[in-house]
Coordinates of C-alpha atoms in Angstrom, one line a residue:
Chain Y
M1 CA -89.0 12.8 -35.8
S2 CA -92.7 12.1 -35.7
I3 CA -93.4 8.8 -33.9
D4 CA -95.6 6.2 -35.6
L5 CA -97.2 4.5 -32.6
K6 CA -99.1 2.1 -34.8
T7 CA -96.0 0.2 -35.9
L8 CA -93.9 0.8 -32.9
T9 CA -92.5 -2.2 -30.9
I10 CA -90.4 -2.3 -27.8
K11 CA -87.3 -3.1 -29.7
K12 CA -87.8 -0.3 -32.3
A13 CA -88.6 2.2 -29.6
H14 CA -85.5 1.2 -27.7
E15 CA -83.3 1.7 -30.9
H16 CA -84.8 5.1 -31.5
L17 CA -84.3 6.1 -27.9
T18 CA -80.7 5.1 -27.8
K19 CA -80.0 6.7 -31.2
G20 CA -81.7 9.9 -29.9
D21 CA -84.3 10.0 -32.7
F22 CA -86.8 11.0 -30.0
S23 CA -86.5 11.4 -26.2
V24 CA -88.2 9.3 -23.5
A25 CA -90.4 12.4 -22.7
E26 CA -91.5 12.7 -26.4
L27 CA -92.4 9.1 -26.5
S28 CA -94.5 9.2 -23.4
E29 CA -96.0 12.5 -24.6
A30 CA -97.2 10.8 -27.8
Y31 CA -99.0 8.2 -25.8
L32 CA -100.5 10.7 -23.4
K33 CA -101.9 12.6 -26.3
N34 CA -103.7 9.5 -27.5
I35 CA -105.0 8.8 -24.0
E36 CA -106.3 12.4 -23.9
V37 CA -108.2 11.8 -27.1
H38 CA -109.5 8.3 -26.6
N39 CA -109.7 7.5 -22.9
K40 CA -113.0 9.4 -22.4
N41 CA -114.7 7.0 -24.9
I42 CA -112.7 3.8 -24.1
N43 CA -112.3 4.2 -20.3
A44 CA -109.1 2.1 -20.3
Y45 CA -107.3 4.1 -17.6
L46 CA -108.7 4.7 -14.2
E47 CA -105.9 7.1 -13.5
V48 CA -103.0 8.7 -15.5
F49 CA -100.2 9.3 -13.1
D50 CA -99.0 12.8 -12.3
D51 CA -95.3 12.0 -12.0
I52 CA -94.7 10.9 -15.6
K53 CA -92.3 13.8 -16.1
E54 CA -90.1 12.7 -13.2
Q55 CA -90.2 9.1 -14.4
T56 CA -89.2 10.1 -18.0
K57 CA -86.3 12.3 -16.7
G58 CA -84.9 9.3 -14.7
A59 CA -85.2 7.0 -17.8
Q60 CA -83.6 9.6 -20.0
K61 CA -80.6 9.8 -17.7
L62 CA -80.1 6.0 -17.9
I63 CA -80.1 6.3 -21.7
E64 CA -77.7 9.2 -21.7
S65 CA -75.3 7.4 -19.3
K66 CA -75.5 4.4 -21.6
T67 CA -76.8 2.2 -18.8
S68 CA -80.2 1.6 -20.3
G69 CA -81.9 -1.7 -20.9
V70 CA -84.4 -2.6 -23.5
L71 CA -87.3 -1.4 -21.3
T72 CA -85.8 1.9 -20.3
G73 CA -88.3 4.7 -21.2
I74 CA -90.9 2.3 -22.5
P75 CA -94.4 3.5 -21.5
I76 CA -96.3 0.8 -19.8
A77 CA -99.9 0.5 -18.4
V78 CA -100.5 -1.4 -15.1
K79 CA -103.6 -3.2 -14.0
D80 CA -105.2 -1.7 -10.9
N81 CA -104.6 -4.8 -8.8
I82 CA -100.8 -4.5 -8.9
L83 CA -99.3 -2.3 -6.2
I84 CA -97.1 0.7 -7.0
Q85 CA -95.9 2.4 -3.8
G86 CA -97.5 5.8 -3.2
K87 CA -100.1 5.3 -5.9
R88 CA -103.8 4.5 -5.5
A89 CA -104.7 0.8 -6.1
S90 CA -108.3 -0.2 -6.0
S91 CA -108.9 -3.4 -8.0
A92 CA -111.7 -1.3 -9.5
S93 CA -113.6 -1.8 -6.2
K94 CA -115.3 0.7 -3.9
I95 CA -114.1 -1.3 -0.9
L96 CA -110.6 0.1 -1.5
E97 CA -111.8 3.7 -1.7
G98 CA -108.9 6.0 -0.8
Y99 CA -106.3 3.2 -0.5
T100 CA -102.7 4.0 -1.4
A101 CA -100.2 1.2 -1.9
T102 CA -97.6 1.0 0.8
Y103 CA -95.0 -1.0 -1.2
D104 CA -94.0 -1.9 -4.8
A105 CA -95.1 -5.3 -6.2
M106 CA -92.0 -7.3 -7.2
V107 CA -92.9 -6.9 -10.9
I108 CA -93.0 -3.2 -10.4
K109 CA -89.6 -3.2 -8.6
K110 CA -88.1 -5.0 -11.5
L111 CA -89.5 -2.7 -14.2
K112 CA -88.6 0.4 -12.2
A113 CA -85.0 -0.9 -12.0
G114 CA -85.1 -1.3 -15.8
G115 CA -86.3 2.3 -16.2
A116 CA -89.8 1.6 -17.6
V117 CA -92.3 4.5 -17.4
F118 CA -95.7 3.7 -15.8
L119 CA -98.3 5.8 -17.5
G120 CA -101.3 4.9 -15.3
R121 CA -103.5 2.2 -13.7
T122 CA -106.0 0.4 -15.9
N123 CA -109.6 -0.5 -15.4
M124 CA -110.6 -4.1 -14.7
D125 CA -113.4 -6.3 -13.5
E126 CA -113.6 -5.8 -9.7
F127 CA -111.0 -8.0 -8.0
A128 CA -110.4 -9.6 -11.4
M129 CA -113.7 -11.3 -11.3
G130 CA -115.2 -11.2 -14.8
G131 CA -114.6 -11.6 -18.5
S132 CA -115.7 -8.2 -19.8
T133 CA -114.5 -5.3 -17.5
E134 CA -118.2 -4.5 -17.0
N135 CA -117.9 -5.5 -13.3
S136 CA -115.8 -2.4 -12.6
A137 CA -117.1 0.0 -9.9
F138 CA -115.9 2.8 -12.3
G139 CA -117.9 1.9 -15.5
P140 CA -117.1 -0.5 -18.3
T141 CA -114.1 -0.3 -20.6
K142 CA -114.9 -0.4 -24.3
N143 CA -113.2 -2.3 -27.1
P144 CA -111.2 0.0 -29.3
H145 CA -112.1 -2.1 -32.4
D146 CA -115.8 -1.5 -31.8
I147 CA -116.9 0.6 -28.8
S148 CA -120.3 -1.1 -28.6
R149 CA -118.4 -4.3 -27.5
V150 CA -116.4 -5.4 -24.5
P151 CA -112.6 -5.5 -24.5
G152 CA -112.7 -8.8 -22.5
G153 CA -111.6 -9.1 -19.0
S154 CA -110.7 -9.0 -16.4
S155 CA -107.6 -7.2 -17.6
G156 CA -109.7 -5.3 -20.2
G157 CA -108.3 -1.9 -19.3
S158 CA -104.7 -3.0 -19.9
A159 CA -105.7 -4.6 -23.3
A160 CA -107.7 -1.6 -24.4
A161 CA -104.9 0.8 -23.3
V162 CA -102.4 -1.0 -25.7
A163 CA -105.0 -1.5 -28.5
M164 CA -105.8 2.3 -28.5
D165 CA -102.1 3.1 -28.6
G166 CA -102.4 4.5 -25.1
A167 CA -99.3 2.4 -24.0
L168 CA -96.7 0.3 -25.7
A169 CA -97.2 -2.7 -23.5
A170 CA -99.1 -3.5 -20.3
L171 CA -99.2 -5.8 -17.2
G172 CA -102.3 -7.8 -16.4
S173 CA -103.2 -10.8 -14.2
D174 CA -104.7 -14.1 -15.3
T175 CA -106.7 -16.4 -13.1
G176 CA -108.8 -18.1 -15.7
G177 CA -108.1 -16.3 -18.9
S178 CA -108.0 -12.7 -17.8
I179 CA -104.9 -11.8 -19.9
R180 CA -105.5 -14.1 -22.9
Q181 CA -109.2 -13.4 -23.5
P182 CA -108.9 -9.6 -23.6
A183 CA -105.7 -10.0 -25.7
A184 CA -107.7 -12.0 -28.2
F185 CA -110.7 -9.5 -28.2
C186 CA -108.3 -6.6 -28.7
G187 CA -106.0 -8.0 -31.3
L188 CA -102.9 -8.3 -29.0
V189 CA -100.5 -10.9 -27.7
G190 CA -101.1 -12.0 -24.1
L191 CA -99.2 -14.5 -21.9
K192 CA -100.2 -16.4 -18.8
P193 CA -96.8 -17.6 -17.5
T194 CA -96.2 -20.9 -15.8
Y195 CA -97.6 -20.9 -12.2
G196 CA -94.6 -19.7 -10.1
A197 CA -92.6 -18.2 -12.9
V198 CA -93.5 -14.6 -12.0
S199 CA -93.6 -13.3 -8.4
R200 CA -97.1 -12.3 -7.1
Y201 CA -95.8 -10.2 -4.3
G202 CA -97.9 -7.1 -4.4
L203 CA -100.7 -8.6 -6.6
M204 CA -104.0 -8.5 -4.9
A205 CA -104.9 -12.2 -4.5
M206 CA -108.1 -13.6 -6.1
A207 CA -107.6 -17.4 -6.3
S208 CA -104.1 -18.2 -5.1
S209 CA -103.7 -21.6 -6.7
L210 CA -104.5 -20.0 -10.1
D211 CA -103.3 -16.4 -10.3
Q212 CA -100.3 -15.2 -12.3
I213 CA -99.1 -11.8 -13.5
G214 CA -98.3 -11.6 -17.2
P215 CA -97.6 -9.2 -20.1
F216 CA -99.6 -7.7 -23.0
G217 CA -97.8 -6.6 -26.1
K218 CA -98.6 -5.9 -29.8
T219 CA -96.1 -8.6 -30.9
V220 CA -94.9 -11.9 -29.5
E221 CA -91.5 -10.4 -29.2
D222 CA -92.8 -7.5 -27.0
A223 CA -94.6 -10.0 -24.7
E224 CA -91.4 -12.0 -24.5
I225 CA -89.3 -9.0 -23.6
L226 CA -91.7 -8.0 -20.8
F227 CA -92.0 -11.6 -19.5
N228 CA -88.2 -11.9 -19.3
A229 CA -88.1 -8.6 -17.4
I230 CA -90.6 -9.7 -14.7
K231 CA -89.9 -13.4 -14.3
G232 CA -87.7 -15.0 -11.6
H233 CA -87.7 -16.3 -8.1
D234 CA -88.7 -14.0 -5.3
P235 CA -88.3 -15.0 -1.6
M236 CA -91.3 -12.8 -0.8
D237 CA -93.6 -15.1 -2.8
S238 CA -93.4 -18.7 -1.5
T239 CA -95.1 -20.1 -4.6
S240 CA -92.4 -18.6 -6.9
I241 CA -90.1 -21.2 -8.3
S242 CA -86.4 -21.2 -7.7
D243 CA -84.3 -20.4 -10.8
E244 CA -82.6 -23.9 -10.8
M245 CA -86.0 -25.6 -11.1
V246 CA -86.7 -23.6 -14.2
K247 CA -83.6 -24.6 -16.1
R248 CA -84.4 -27.1 -18.7
K249 CA -82.6 -29.0 -21.4
P250 CA -82.4 -26.8 -24.5
S251 CA -85.1 -28.0 -26.9
S252 CA -83.8 -29.8 -29.9
E253 CA -84.1 -28.6 -33.4
R254 CA -86.4 -31.5 -34.3
K255 CA -89.7 -30.8 -36.1
L256 CA -92.3 -29.6 -33.6
T257 CA -95.8 -31.2 -33.3
I258 CA -98.9 -29.2 -32.5
G259 CA -101.7 -31.0 -30.8
V260 CA -105.3 -30.2 -31.5
P261 CA -107.7 -31.4 -28.7
K262 CA -110.9 -32.2 -30.6
D263 CA -112.6 -33.0 -27.2
I264 CA -112.8 -29.3 -26.3
V265 CA -112.4 -27.5 -29.6
D266 CA -115.6 -29.1 -30.9
S267 CA -117.6 -27.9 -27.9
P268 CA -121.2 -26.9 -28.7
G269 CA -120.7 -23.3 -27.7
I270 CA -118.1 -22.4 -30.3
D271 CA -119.0 -19.9 -33.0
A272 CA -118.8 -21.5 -36.5
D273 CA -116.6 -18.6 -37.9
V274 CA -114.3 -18.9 -34.9
L275 CA -113.9 -22.6 -35.6
K276 CA -113.2 -22.0 -39.3
N277 CA -110.6 -19.3 -38.4
F278 CA -109.0 -21.7 -36.0
N279 CA -108.7 -24.4 -38.6
E280 CA -107.1 -21.9 -40.9
G281 CA -104.6 -21.1 -38.2
I282 CA -103.7 -24.8 -37.8
A283 CA -103.4 -25.2 -41.6
N284 CA -101.1 -22.2 -41.6
L285 CA -98.8 -23.8 -39.0
K286 CA -98.8 -27.0 -41.1
N287 CA -97.7 -25.0 -44.1
K288 CA -94.8 -23.6 -41.9
G289 CA -93.5 -27.1 -41.3
Y290 CA -95.2 -28.2 -38.1
S291 CA -96.7 -31.6 -37.7
I292 CA -100.4 -31.6 -36.6
K293 CA -101.8 -34.3 -34.4
E294 CA -105.1 -34.8 -32.8
V295 CA -104.8 -35.3 -29.0
S296 CA -107.4 -36.5 -26.5
L297 CA -108.1 -34.7 -23.3
P298 CA -111.1 -36.8 -22.1
N299 CA -111.7 -34.9 -18.9
A300 CA -111.0 -31.3 -20.1
H301 CA -114.7 -30.7 -20.5
F302 CA -115.0 -30.7 -16.7
A303 CA -112.4 -27.8 -16.5
L304 CA -115.0 -25.0 -16.3
S305 CA -117.0 -26.6 -13.6
V306 CA -113.9 -27.4 -11.6
Y307 CA -112.7 -23.9 -12.1
Y308 CA -116.0 -22.3 -11.0
I309 CA -115.8 -24.3 -7.7
I310 CA -112.1 -23.9 -6.8
M311 CA -111.8 -20.2 -7.8
P312 CA -114.8 -18.9 -5.7
A313 CA -113.6 -21.1 -2.8
E314 CA -110.2 -19.5 -2.8
A315 CA -111.6 -16.0 -3.5
S316 CA -114.0 -16.2 -0.6
T317 CA -111.1 -16.9 1.6
N318 CA -108.7 -14.3 0.1
L319 CA -111.3 -11.5 0.2
A320 CA -112.0 -12.0 3.9
R321 CA -109.2 -9.5 4.5
F322 CA -111.3 -6.6 3.3
D323 CA -113.2 -5.8 6.5
G324 CA -112.9 -2.0 6.8
V325 CA -110.5 -2.3 9.8
R326 CA -107.0 -1.8 8.3
Y327 CA -107.6 -0.1 5.0
G328 CA -110.1 1.2 2.5
L329 CA -113.8 1.7 3.0
S330 CA -115.1 1.5 6.6
K331 CA -118.8 1.6 7.4
K332 CA -120.1 1.6 11.0
G333 CA -123.0 -0.3 12.6
A334 CA -123.9 -1.1 16.2
T335 CA -121.6 -4.2 16.6
P336 CA -118.3 -5.4 15.1
F337 CA -120.4 -7.8 13.0
E338 CA -122.4 -5.0 11.5
D339 CA -119.3 -3.0 10.8
Y340 CA -118.0 -5.9 8.7
A341 CA -121.3 -6.7 7.0
K342 CA -122.0 -3.1 6.1
T343 CA -118.5 -2.4 4.8
R344 CA -118.5 -5.5 2.7
G345 CA -122.1 -5.2 1.6
E346 CA -121.6 -1.7 0.3
G347 CA -117.9 -2.1 -0.8
F348 CA -118.2 -5.2 -2.9
G349 CA -120.0 -5.2 -6.2
R350 CA -122.6 -7.8 -7.2
E351 CA -120.2 -10.3 -8.9
V352 CA -117.8 -10.3 -6.0
R353 CA -120.6 -10.8 -3.5
R354 CA -121.9 -13.7 -5.7
R355 CA -118.5 -15.4 -5.8
I356 CA -117.9 -15.0 -2.1
L357 CA -121.3 -16.6 -1.4
L358 CA -120.6 -19.4 -3.9
G359 CA -117.2 -20.1 -2.4
T360 CA -118.6 -20.1 1.1
Y361 CA -121.3 -22.6 -0.1
V362 CA -118.9 -25.1 -1.7
L363 CA -116.6 -25.0 1.4
S364 CA -119.3 -25.5 3.9
S365 CA -119.6 -28.8 5.7
G366 CA -122.0 -31.1 4.0
Y367 CA -121.1 -29.8 0.5
Y368 CA -117.3 -29.7 0.8
D369 CA -116.8 -33.3 -0.3
A370 CA -119.3 -33.1 -3.1
Y371 CA -118.0 -29.9 -4.6
Y372 CA -114.6 -28.8 -3.4
N373 CA -112.9 -32.1 -2.9
R374 CA -114.3 -33.7 -6.0
A375 CA -113.2 -30.6 -8.0
W376 CA -109.7 -31.1 -6.8
S377 CA -109.6 -34.7 -7.8
L378 CA -110.8 -33.8 -11.2
R379 CA -108.3 -31.0 -11.4
N380 CA -105.6 -33.7 -10.9
L381 CA -107.2 -35.9 -13.6
I382 CA -107.2 -33.0 -16.1
G383 CA -103.6 -32.5 -15.3
K384 CA -102.9 -36.1 -16.1
D385 CA -104.7 -35.8 -19.5
F386 CA -102.4 -32.9 -20.4
E387 CA -99.4 -34.8 -19.2
H388 CA -100.2 -37.7 -21.5
A389 CA -100.9 -35.3 -24.4
F390 CA -97.6 -33.6 -24.0
N391 CA -95.9 -37.0 -24.3
E392 CA -97.1 -37.0 -27.9
V393 CA -97.0 -33.3 -28.9
D394 CA -95.0 -30.2 -28.0
V395 CA -97.7 -27.6 -28.0
I396 CA -101.5 -27.8 -27.7
A397 CA -103.5 -25.3 -29.7
T398 CA -107.1 -24.1 -29.3
P399 CA -109.0 -20.9 -30.1
T400 CA -108.5 -18.5 -27.2
T401 CA -112.3 -17.7 -27.0
P402 CA -115.4 -19.5 -28.4
T403 CA -116.7 -16.2 -29.8
P404 CA -115.4 -12.8 -30.8
A405 CA -115.8 -9.8 -28.4
F406 CA -119.5 -9.7 -27.4
K407 CA -121.7 -6.6 -27.0
I408 CA -121.6 -4.6 -23.8
G409 CA -124.6 -5.7 -21.7
E410 CA -125.1 -8.9 -23.6
K411 CA -124.1 -11.2 -20.8
S412 CA -124.0 -8.9 -17.8
N413 CA -127.3 -10.3 -16.4
D414 CA -126.4 -13.9 -16.9
P415 CA -123.3 -14.9 -14.9
L416 CA -123.3 -18.4 -16.2
A417 CA -123.2 -17.3 -19.9
M418 CA -120.3 -15.1 -19.0
Y419 CA -118.5 -18.0 -17.3
L420 CA -118.9 -20.2 -20.4
A421 CA -116.7 -17.8 -22.4
D422 CA -113.7 -19.1 -20.3
V423 CA -113.9 -22.6 -21.7
F424 CA -110.6 -22.7 -23.5
T425 CA -108.5 -20.6 -21.1
V426 CA -109.2 -22.1 -17.6
P427 CA -107.4 -25.5 -18.2
A428 CA -104.0 -23.8 -18.3
N429 CA -104.6 -22.1 -14.9
L430 CA -105.9 -25.4 -13.3
I431 CA -102.7 -27.2 -14.4
G432 CA -100.3 -24.3 -14.0
I433 CA -98.9 -24.5 -17.5
P434 CA -98.0 -21.4 -19.6
A435 CA -100.4 -20.3 -22.4
L436 CA -100.1 -17.6 -25.0
S437 CA -102.8 -15.9 -27.0
V438 CA -101.7 -14.7 -30.4
P439 CA -103.8 -12.7 -32.8
F440 CA -104.9 -14.7 -35.8
G441 CA -107.5 -13.6 -38.3
T442 CA -110.6 -11.4 -38.0
I443 CA -114.3 -11.9 -38.1
D444 CA -116.9 -9.5 -39.6
R445 CA -119.7 -8.4 -37.3
D446 CA -122.0 -5.4 -38.0
G447 CA -119.5 -4.0 -40.5
K448 CA -116.6 -4.1 -38.0
K449 CA -113.5 -6.3 -38.2
L450 CA -113.1 -8.0 -34.8
P451 CA -109.8 -9.7 -34.0
L452 CA -109.6 -13.4 -32.9
G453 CA -106.9 -15.2 -30.9
L454 CA -105.2 -18.5 -31.2
Q455 CA -104.1 -20.1 -27.9
L456 CA -101.0 -22.1 -27.5
M457 CA -100.3 -24.2 -24.4
A458 CA -96.9 -25.8 -23.5
P459 CA -95.6 -27.9 -20.6
H460 CA -94.4 -26.1 -17.4
F461 CA -91.6 -23.5 -18.0
E462 CA -91.7 -24.0 -21.8
E463 CA -92.6 -20.3 -22.5
S464 CA -89.7 -20.2 -25.0
L465 CA -91.5 -22.8 -27.1
L466 CA -94.7 -20.7 -27.0
F467 CA -92.8 -17.6 -28.2
K468 CA -91.2 -19.6 -31.1
V469 CA -94.5 -21.1 -32.3
G470 CA -96.3 -17.8 -31.6
K471 CA -94.0 -15.9 -33.9
D472 CA -94.9 -18.4 -36.7
V473 CA -98.6 -18.0 -36.0
S474 CA -98.7 -14.2 -36.2
E475 CA -99.3 -12.8 -39.6
P476 CA -96.0 -11.2 -40.6
S477 CA -97.7 -8.4 -42.6
T478 CA -99.5 -6.8 -39.6
I479 CA -96.5 -5.2 -37.9
Chain L
M1 CA -132.5 -26.1 -4.4
I2 CA -131.2 -23.0 -2.9
E3 CA -133.6 -21.2 -0.6
K4 CA -133.8 -17.7 0.7
K5 CA -132.7 -18.8 4.1
D6 CA -129.6 -20.4 2.6
I7 CA -128.6 -17.1 1.1
E8 CA -129.1 -15.4 4.4
K9 CA -126.9 -18.0 6.1
L10 CA -124.1 -17.7 3.5
A11 CA -124.3 -13.9 3.7
A12 CA -124.0 -14.0 7.5
L13 CA -121.1 -16.5 7.3
S14 CA -119.2 -14.2 4.8
R15 CA -120.1 -11.0 6.7
I16 CA -121.9 -9.4 3.7
E17 CA -125.1 -7.4 4.1
V18 CA -127.5 -8.3 1.3
S19 CA -130.8 -6.5 0.6
E20 CA -134.1 -8.3 0.4
E21 CA -134.3 -7.7 -3.3
E22 CA -130.8 -9.0 -4.0
K23 CA -131.4 -12.2 -2.0
D24 CA -133.8 -13.4 -4.7
I25 CA -131.4 -12.5 -7.5
L26 CA -128.5 -14.2 -5.8
R27 CA -130.6 -17.3 -5.1
K28 CA -131.5 -17.7 -8.8
D29 CA -127.8 -17.0 -9.9
M30 CA -126.5 -19.5 -7.4
E31 CA -129.0 -22.1 -8.4
S32 CA -128.1 -21.9 -12.1
I33 CA -124.3 -21.9 -11.4
L34 CA -124.5 -24.8 -9.0
A35 CA -126.7 -26.8 -11.5
Y36 CA -123.9 -26.3 -14.1
V37 CA -120.9 -27.1 -11.9
S38 CA -122.8 -30.2 -10.5
Q39 CA -121.8 -31.9 -13.8
I40 CA -118.6 -32.9 -11.9
K41 CA -120.7 -35.5 -10.1
E42 CA -121.2 -37.2 -13.4
A43 CA -117.5 -37.8 -13.9
V44 CA -116.5 -41.4 -14.1
S45 CA -116.6 -43.1 -10.7
E46 CA -112.9 -44.0 -10.6
V47 CA -112.0 -40.4 -9.8
P48 CA -108.6 -40.6 -8.0
P49 CA -108.5 -39.3 -4.5
K50 CA -107.5 -35.7 -4.0
E51 CA -103.7 -35.4 -4.2
A52 CA -101.9 -32.7 -2.4
G53 CA -99.1 -32.5 -4.9
E54 CA -95.5 -31.9 -3.8
L55 CA -95.8 -30.6 -0.3
R56 CA -92.8 -28.6 0.9
N57 CA -92.4 -25.9 3.5
V58 CA -91.1 -22.6 2.3
M59 CA -89.1 -21.2 5.1
R60 CA -86.7 -18.3 5.5
E61 CA -83.8 -17.9 8.0
D62 CA -84.9 -16.0 11.1
N63 CA -82.5 -13.2 10.7
N64 CA -82.1 -9.7 9.2
P65 CA -85.1 -8.1 10.7
H66 CA -86.1 -4.7 9.4
H67 CA -85.7 -1.7 11.7
K68 CA -88.6 -1.3 14.1
G69 CA -91.2 1.1 12.7
A70 CA -89.7 1.1 9.2
Y71 CA -93.1 0.6 7.6
T72 CA -95.4 1.7 10.4
K73 CA -96.2 5.2 9.2
E74 CA -97.2 4.0 5.6
I75 CA -99.3 1.2 7.0
M76 CA -101.0 3.2 9.8
D77 CA -101.8 6.0 7.3
E78 CA -104.2 3.6 5.6
V79 CA -106.1 2.7 8.8
P80 CA -109.6 4.3 8.7
D81 CA -110.0 4.5 12.5
K82 CA -107.1 4.8 14.9
E83 CA -106.0 6.2 18.2
S84 CA -102.5 6.8 19.6
G85 CA -100.8 4.5 17.1
Y86 CA -103.4 1.7 17.5
V87 CA -106.1 0.4 15.2
K88 CA -109.4 1.2 16.8
V89 CA -112.2 -1.4 16.8
K90 CA -115.4 -1.8 18.7
Q91 CA -115.4 -3.7 22.0
I92 CA -115.8 -7.4 21.3
L93 CA -116.7 -8.8 24.7

């Protein structure tokens, strides 16, 4: 049968594969054809793997022996900062030139065991620093909905790969919105799981108190399936949470309340059409039986500043390991100091250098208390705001982004303008709560229909609540 | 105010070579970013002290070591400069 990739979901693909309507190889082949046609314009993939045939054979065997799972044979794209043993991994940086991963990330081990097929590694902002995928050392990725615009970032390649039907689902990482924002810009569902829900073993660290790996899918159900496959405790990641701690009381069948934080939704930077669309999304949830309540998050407007202090501080520390001694690019000078400085000066791109310097600044004596320590105090205060709000409501909703996808080049020379685009997404990372971006509505710009996202946030480990509400948000007619 | 010598100091501390031209760009960027994030100083005065959260050590039993050399080849293959199974660096002293 011919495969209609546009309407395909993981569950549908799984049914077809088990019924034998098409083979694993035929399914991957259909995606590879799309990649062949579109990737030269979109630049979603940095590399398409050369062992897909062997991977599909293995998955096909699982299906024929009736030992397959829901992800067996499902073609998946992987962000370039997640390690797959024996494959190149570069975080879209020149400093990892020639580096081959020496082990599998835990999420990869889990998906391999389930028989998923990895099609390739996707473009990103270098070391996940950015919101547009323009900071890649390998050229920007373009938004499949309008190639003059960015796909978002930093997981822009993963989002674009799924949006151009170059993969059925994808993995990304989210430190301040890097899954949710590209999901919103590309019309997909993206989840940032609870801090500690998914092992980060084998993810290149950017800001360790904020990073999480998460899924992209075309539907909430697809994101849910992928999340369930990668979550769980891992002794190799000491921040991953033991399974007992995750067990919660089953949520009652009572009517759920959605909180709308006027403090941050009415921020001056929000596009009028985005706000209108968001209000329609809330009205839509009200029609579906949810109660809507205004909640107050009085300190949430500090979240961006807090984030842009803590994140560079942690990144400047984490990226100290790239010194040209053990792996990747290695440039030589007259002294060991010059070896490091030349390697890092040539290997890191502008945004990475900027954030390392910024992080070094806020951590230096004399500024540490004024910036880093105060930011941590405020981080706790913002957490308390959310705690209070979640006493009154079950889920908090905001737009995912203050604007639709912006033009390539529009913000690339103004780092601060780029940072302001993260206003709605950073609080979830600062507090460690799960957050889901679901496509809702479109906006007309220059004759193109650009997708928008609605963000839902829930208390720690309440991903199931997000999936439930998320399914009610998404327009049933689209897929 | 961030001055050029501040950028030079930070670049040296973080072991990053920065060109003359870029120093000025970085200086301007840092100034505008720091001006923005400095709004945290305006937060209400009763900001609670920094809390470390729930502190717990994550330990593992000291047993089941892997076989000696099990990962050595893969890891050493990535080293740019090596000699007789060692990572080669410049003399430090």
